[in-house]
Amino acid sequence: MTTTKTIQIPASTTNLGAGFDALGLALKLFLRVKIQESGQTRTEILLEGEGAKELPASEENLIFQVMRRTFEGEGQTLPNVQMHVFNQIPVARGLGSSAAAIVAGIGCFEAMTARELNPDKLFRYALEFETHPDNLAAARFGGFTVTAMGGRDQITFFRSTIAPLIKILLVVPEFQLQTEKARAVIPRSLSLRDAIFNIQRSSLTVAALLRNEFHLLREGLRDKVHQPYRSPLIPGLEEILCLQEAGIPGLLGICLSGAGPSILAFVESNLGEIYQRIEAIFKKNQIRSKPYELEIDNQGRTIS
């Protein structure tokens, strides 16, 4: 009897305000893949959940493409498989759905061969499909991650567990925003003043999360590199980011999740009112939204 393996990968939010292309956080919203060898003459893929109607249920599926590339790179033959994908992660909303799929593809190889790839190999295969390692690191390793890309795509990363002392409110608007479009509006150069501003605040965010000094997030999540330029693509964003100045009880800080359009809020309490304030701004701009109350995921990719 063929053994079925389950690969689970968390959603990820990146940038965290000023930490553009560097900071990441894994969230308990999951992509799950059940896979087993098939006696059929071709691979079968079943999709359920977010994106099931728009993503390919064929060998063009990103999970399958990454799995196939990993088998080829490791010099092994990929058998026909049955793959059942259930996805909770909204697609093209700044929540690392493509990174989760890439990590899932590599995880399928690891599950079927009982081999775990080291981080260098993991990133080497993954970066062929996505050139930004911040989501990839958070999706694979969980917790809070800091990544840096060097020459020849060499990745240096740090990962830490985050204590469950704060809550995450994620507000997902109904429209999609492709990462390529969101990156295209960011200037190719910036002033020294703005660079210093972001270095200071991204450092505060790292300190806040590692030392449980969450009051620092209010200042640490400020940004001058990407959020101001993405505001025209996300109606209401500028007003939403100003909510952290409104003295709302329980709100620690607020920022764009990844490239957007989802909104990430760090909260201690009072999630209902905080969501209502964000929802009202989106509604004023004729945008519907959905709230998610989430926890930080400290496990990353799991195989069972």
Coordinates of C-alpha atoms in Angstrom, one line a residue:
M1 CA 0.0 0.0 0.0
T2 CA 1.4 3.4 -1.0
T3 CA 2.0 5.8 2.0
T4 CA 0.3 9.2 1.9
K5 CA 2.5 12.1 3.1
T6 CA 1.1 15.5 4.2
I7 CA 3.2 18.6 3.7
Q8 CA 2.0 21.7 5.6
I9 CA 3.3 25.2 5.0
P10 CA 2.3 28.5 6.7
A11 CA 1.4 31.8 5.2
S12 CA 4.0 34.5 5.5
T13 CA 4.0 38.2 5.9
T14 CA 7.1 40.2 5.0
N15 CA 8.6 43.7 5.1
L16 CA 6.8 44.5 8.4
G17 CA 6.9 48.2 7.6
A18 CA 10.5 49.3 7.2
G19 CA 12.2 45.9 6.8
F20 CA 11.7 45.9 3.0
D21 CA 12.8 42.6 1.4
A22 CA 14.4 41.5 4.7
L23 CA 11.9 40.8 7.6
G24 CA 9.4 37.9 7.6
L25 CA 6.9 36.3 9.9
A26 CA 5.1 33.0 9.5
L27 CA 1.3 32.9 10.2
K28 CA -1.0 30.1 11.1
L29 CA -2.9 30.0 7.8
F30 CA -1.8 27.0 5.8
L31 CA -1.3 25.3 2.5
R32 CA -1.6 21.5 2.9
V33 CA -0.6 19.0 0.3
K34 CA -1.3 15.3 0.5
I35 CA 0.8 13.3 -1.9
Q36 CA 1.4 9.6 -2.8
E37 CA 2.7 7.6 -5.6
S38 CA 0.1 6.7 -8.2
G39 CA -0.4 3.6 -10.2
Q40 CA -2.0 5.6 -13.0
T41 CA -0.3 6.6 -16.2
R42 CA -0.3 10.3 -15.4
T43 CA -0.1 12.6 -12.4
E44 CA -3.4 13.6 -10.8
I45 CA -3.9 17.0 -9.0
L46 CA -6.9 18.0 -7.0
L47 CA -7.2 21.6 -5.8
E48 CA -9.5 22.9 -3.0
G49 CA -9.7 26.2 -1.1
E50 CA -8.2 29.6 -2.1
G51 CA -7.3 29.9 -5.7
A52 CA -8.7 26.5 -6.7
K53 CA -10.7 27.9 -9.6
E54 CA -7.9 30.0 -11.0
L55 CA -4.8 27.9 -10.5
P56 CA -3.9 25.0 -12.8
A57 CA -4.8 21.5 -11.7
S58 CA -2.2 20.1 -14.1
E59 CA 1.6 19.7 -14.4
E60 CA 1.6 23.5 -14.9
N61 CA 0.8 23.9 -11.2
L62 CA 3.7 25.6 -9.4
I63 CA 3.9 23.0 -6.7
F64 CA 4.3 20.3 -9.3
Q65 CA 6.8 22.3 -11.3
V66 CA 9.0 22.9 -8.2
M67 CA 8.8 19.2 -7.2
R68 CA 9.8 18.1 -10.7
R69 CA 12.7 20.5 -10.8
T70 CA 13.9 19.3 -7.4
F71 CA 13.7 15.6 -8.5
E72 CA 15.7 16.5 -11.6
G73 CA 18.3 18.5 -9.7
E74 CA 18.9 15.7 -7.3
G75 CA 19.2 13.2 -10.1
Q76 CA 16.1 11.2 -9.2
T77 CA 13.1 10.0 -11.3
L78 CA 9.8 11.6 -10.5
P79 CA 7.0 8.9 -10.4
N80 CA 3.4 9.7 -11.3
V81 CA 1.7 11.0 -8.2
Q82 CA -1.7 11.8 -6.8
M83 CA -1.6 15.2 -5.2
H84 CA -4.5 16.7 -3.1
V85 CA -3.9 20.4 -2.4
F86 CA -6.0 22.4 0.2
N87 CA -5.1 26.0 0.4
Q88 CA -6.2 28.5 3.1
I89 CA -3.8 31.3 1.9
P90 CA -5.5 34.0 -0.2
V91 CA -3.7 34.3 -3.5
A92 CA -2.0 37.6 -4.6
R93 CA -2.8 39.3 -1.3
G94 CA 0.7 39.8 0.1
L95 CA 0.6 36.6 2.2
G96 CA 3.3 34.5 0.5
S97 CA 1.0 32.1 -1.4
S98 CA 3.6 31.5 -4.1
A99 CA 6.4 31.0 -1.6
A100 CA 4.2 28.5 0.2
A101 CA 3.7 26.6 -3.1
I102 CA 7.4 26.6 -3.8
V103 CA 8.3 25.3 -0.3
A104 CA 5.5 22.7 -0.7
G105 CA 7.0 21.5 -4.0
I106 CA 10.4 21.0 -2.4
G107 CA 8.6 19.4 0.6
C108 CA 7.0 16.9 -1.7
F109 CA 10.4 15.8 -2.9
E110 CA 11.6 15.6 0.7
A111 CA 8.6 13.6 1.8
M112 CA 8.7 11.1 -1.1
T113 CA 12.5 10.5 -0.8
A114 CA 12.8 10.8 3.0
R115 CA 15.6 13.3 2.4
E116 CA 15.7 16.8 3.9
L117 CA 17.6 19.4 1.8
N118 CA 19.9 21.7 3.6
P119 CA 19.1 25.5 3.4
D120 CA 21.6 26.2 0.6
K121 CA 20.0 23.6 -1.7
L122 CA 16.5 24.7 -0.6
F123 CA 17.2 28.3 -1.5
R124 CA 19.0 27.3 -4.7
Y125 CA 15.9 25.5 -6.1
A126 CA 13.4 27.9 -4.6
L127 CA 15.1 31.1 -6.1
E128 CA 14.7 29.7 -9.6
F129 CA 10.9 30.3 -9.1
E130 CA 10.9 33.3 -6.8
T131 CA 13.8 35.8 -6.4
H132 CA 12.9 37.1 -3.0
P133 CA 13.9 34.9 0.0
D134 CA 12.0 36.7 2.8
N135 CA 8.7 34.8 2.2
L136 CA 10.6 31.6 1.5
A137 CA 12.5 31.6 4.7
A138 CA 9.4 32.4 6.8
A139 CA 7.4 29.7 5.0
R140 CA 10.1 27.0 5.4
F141 CA 11.4 27.7 8.9
G142 CA 8.6 29.5 10.6
G143 CA 8.8 32.2 13.3
F144 CA 10.5 35.5 12.7
T145 CA 13.1 35.6 10.0
V146 CA 15.7 38.1 8.7
T147 CA 17.2 37.3 5.3
A148 CA 20.0 38.9 3.2
M149 CA 20.9 38.0 -0.4
G150 CA 24.6 38.1 -1.4
G151 CA 26.5 37.4 -4.5
R152 CA 25.5 34.4 -6.7
D153 CA 22.2 34.4 -4.8
Q154 CA 23.8 33.3 -1.6
I155 CA 21.3 33.6 1.3
T156 CA 22.2 34.4 4.8
F157 CA 19.3 34.2 7.2
F158 CA 18.4 34.3 10.9
R159 CA 15.3 32.7 12.5
S160 CA 13.8 33.0 15.9
T161 CA 10.8 31.7 17.7
I162 CA 8.3 34.4 18.8
A163 CA 6.4 34.0 22.1
P164 CA 2.6 34.0 21.7
L165 CA 2.1 37.2 23.6
I166 CA 0.5 39.3 20.8
K167 CA -2.2 38.6 18.3
I168 CA -2.2 39.2 14.5
L169 CA -5.2 40.8 12.8
L170 CA -5.0 40.4 9.1
V171 CA -7.5 42.3 6.9
V172 CA -7.7 40.9 3.3
P173 CA -9.4 43.1 0.7
E174 CA -11.4 41.5 -2.1
F175 CA -9.0 42.5 -4.9
Q176 CA -5.7 41.0 -5.9
L177 CA -2.4 42.8 -6.4
Q178 CA 0.4 41.1 -8.2
T179 CA 3.9 41.5 -6.7
E180 CA 5.4 42.6 -10.0
K181 CA 3.0 45.5 -10.3
A182 CA 3.5 46.5 -6.6
R183 CA 7.3 46.5 -7.1
A184 CA 7.2 48.5 -10.3
V185 CA 6.0 51.6 -8.5
I186 CA 8.9 51.8 -6.1
P187 CA 11.7 54.2 -7.1
R188 CA 15.0 52.6 -8.1
S189 CA 16.9 55.0 -5.8
L190 CA 16.1 56.8 -2.6
S191 CA 17.6 59.6 -0.5
L192 CA 20.1 59.0 2.3
R193 CA 17.6 60.5 4.7
D194 CA 14.9 57.9 3.8
A195 CA 17.4 55.1 3.9
I196 CA 18.5 56.1 7.4
F197 CA 14.8 56.4 8.4
N198 CA 14.1 52.8 7.4
I199 CA 17.3 51.3 8.8
Q200 CA 16.5 52.8 12.2
R201 CA 12.9 51.6 12.2
S202 CA 13.5 48.1 10.9
S203 CA 16.1 47.8 13.7
L204 CA 13.4 48.8 16.2
T205 CA 11.1 46.1 14.8
V206 CA 13.7 43.4 15.2
A207 CA 14.3 44.5 18.8
A208 CA 10.5 44.6 19.5
L209 CA 9.9 41.1 18.3
L210 CA 13.0 39.5 19.8
R211 CA 12.8 41.2 23.2
N212 CA 8.9 41.3 23.5
E213 CA 9.1 45.1 23.6
F214 CA 6.0 45.4 21.5
H215 CA 5.4 49.1 22.2
L216 CA 8.3 49.7 19.9
L217 CA 6.2 48.5 16.9
R218 CA 4.3 51.7 16.7
E219 CA 7.4 53.5 15.5
G220 CA 9.2 50.5 14.1
L221 CA 6.5 49.8 11.4
R222 CA 6.8 53.2 9.8
D223 CA 8.3 53.2 6.3
K224 CA 9.4 55.5 3.6
V225 CA 10.7 53.0 1.0
H226 CA 7.6 51.1 -0.3
Q227 CA 4.3 51.9 1.4
P228 CA 4.0 55.5 0.3
Y229 CA 4.5 54.5 -3.3
R230 CA 2.1 51.6 -3.1
S231 CA -0.7 53.7 -1.7
P232 CA -2.2 54.6 -5.1
L233 CA -2.6 50.9 -5.8
I234 CA -4.5 50.3 -2.6
P235 CA -7.3 52.7 -2.0
G236 CA -7.5 53.8 1.6
L237 CA -4.0 52.6 2.6
E238 CA -2.7 55.9 3.7
E239 CA -5.6 56.5 5.9
I240 CA -5.4 53.0 7.3
L241 CA -1.7 53.4 8.2
C242 CA -2.6 56.6 10.1
L243 CA -4.9 54.6 12.5
Q244 CA -1.9 53.8 14.7
E245 CA -2.0 57.6 15.6
A246 CA -5.6 57.4 16.5
G247 CA -5.1 56.1 20.0
I248 CA -7.2 52.9 19.4
P249 CA -6.9 50.7 22.5
G250 CA -5.1 47.5 21.9
L251 CA -3.5 48.5 18.6
L252 CA 0.3 48.1 18.7
G253 CA 1.1 48.9 15.1
I254 CA -0.1 48.5 11.5
C255 CA 1.5 48.0 8.1
L256 CA 1.0 46.6 4.7
S257 CA 1.4 42.8 4.5
G258 CA 4.2 42.1 2.0
A259 CA 3.4 43.8 -1.3
G260 CA -0.2 44.2 -0.3
P261 CA -3.1 44.7 -0.6
S262 CA -3.7 42.9 2.8
I263 CA -3.3 44.9 6.0
L264 CA -1.3 43.5 9.0
A265 CA -2.0 44.8 12.5
F266 CA -0.2 43.7 15.7
V267 CA -2.8 43.9 18.5
E268 CA -3.0 43.2 22.2
S269 CA -6.8 43.3 22.4
N270 CA -9.9 45.0 20.9
L271 CA -9.7 43.2 17.6
G272 CA -13.3 43.9 16.8
E273 CA -13.0 47.7 16.9
I274 CA -9.7 47.7 15.1
Y275 CA -11.1 45.6 12.3
Q276 CA -14.2 47.9 12.1
R277 CA -12.0 50.9 11.7
I278 CA -10.0 49.3 8.9
E279 CA -13.2 47.9 7.2
A280 CA -14.9 51.3 7.3
I281 CA -12.0 52.9 5.3
F282 CA -12.0 50.1 2.7
K283 CA -15.8 50.4 2.5
K284 CA -15.5 54.1 1.9
N285 CA -13.4 53.2 -1.1
Q286 CA -15.9 50.6 -2.3
I287 CA -13.8 47.7 -1.2
R288 CA -15.0 44.7 0.7
S289 CA -12.6 42.9 3.1
K290 CA -12.4 39.9 5.3
P291 CA -10.7 39.7 8.8
Y292 CA -8.5 36.9 10.0
E293 CA -7.4 36.6 13.7
L294 CA -4.2 34.7 13.5
E295 CA -1.3 33.5 15.6
I296 CA 2.4 33.4 14.7
D297 CA 3.5 30.0 13.4
N298 CA 6.8 28.9 14.9
Q299 CA 7.0 25.5 13.1
G300 CA 7.3 26.4 9.4
R301 CA 7.1 23.5 6.9
T302 CA 6.1 20.2 8.5
I303 CA 5.9 16.7 7.0
S304 CA 3.7 13.9 8.5

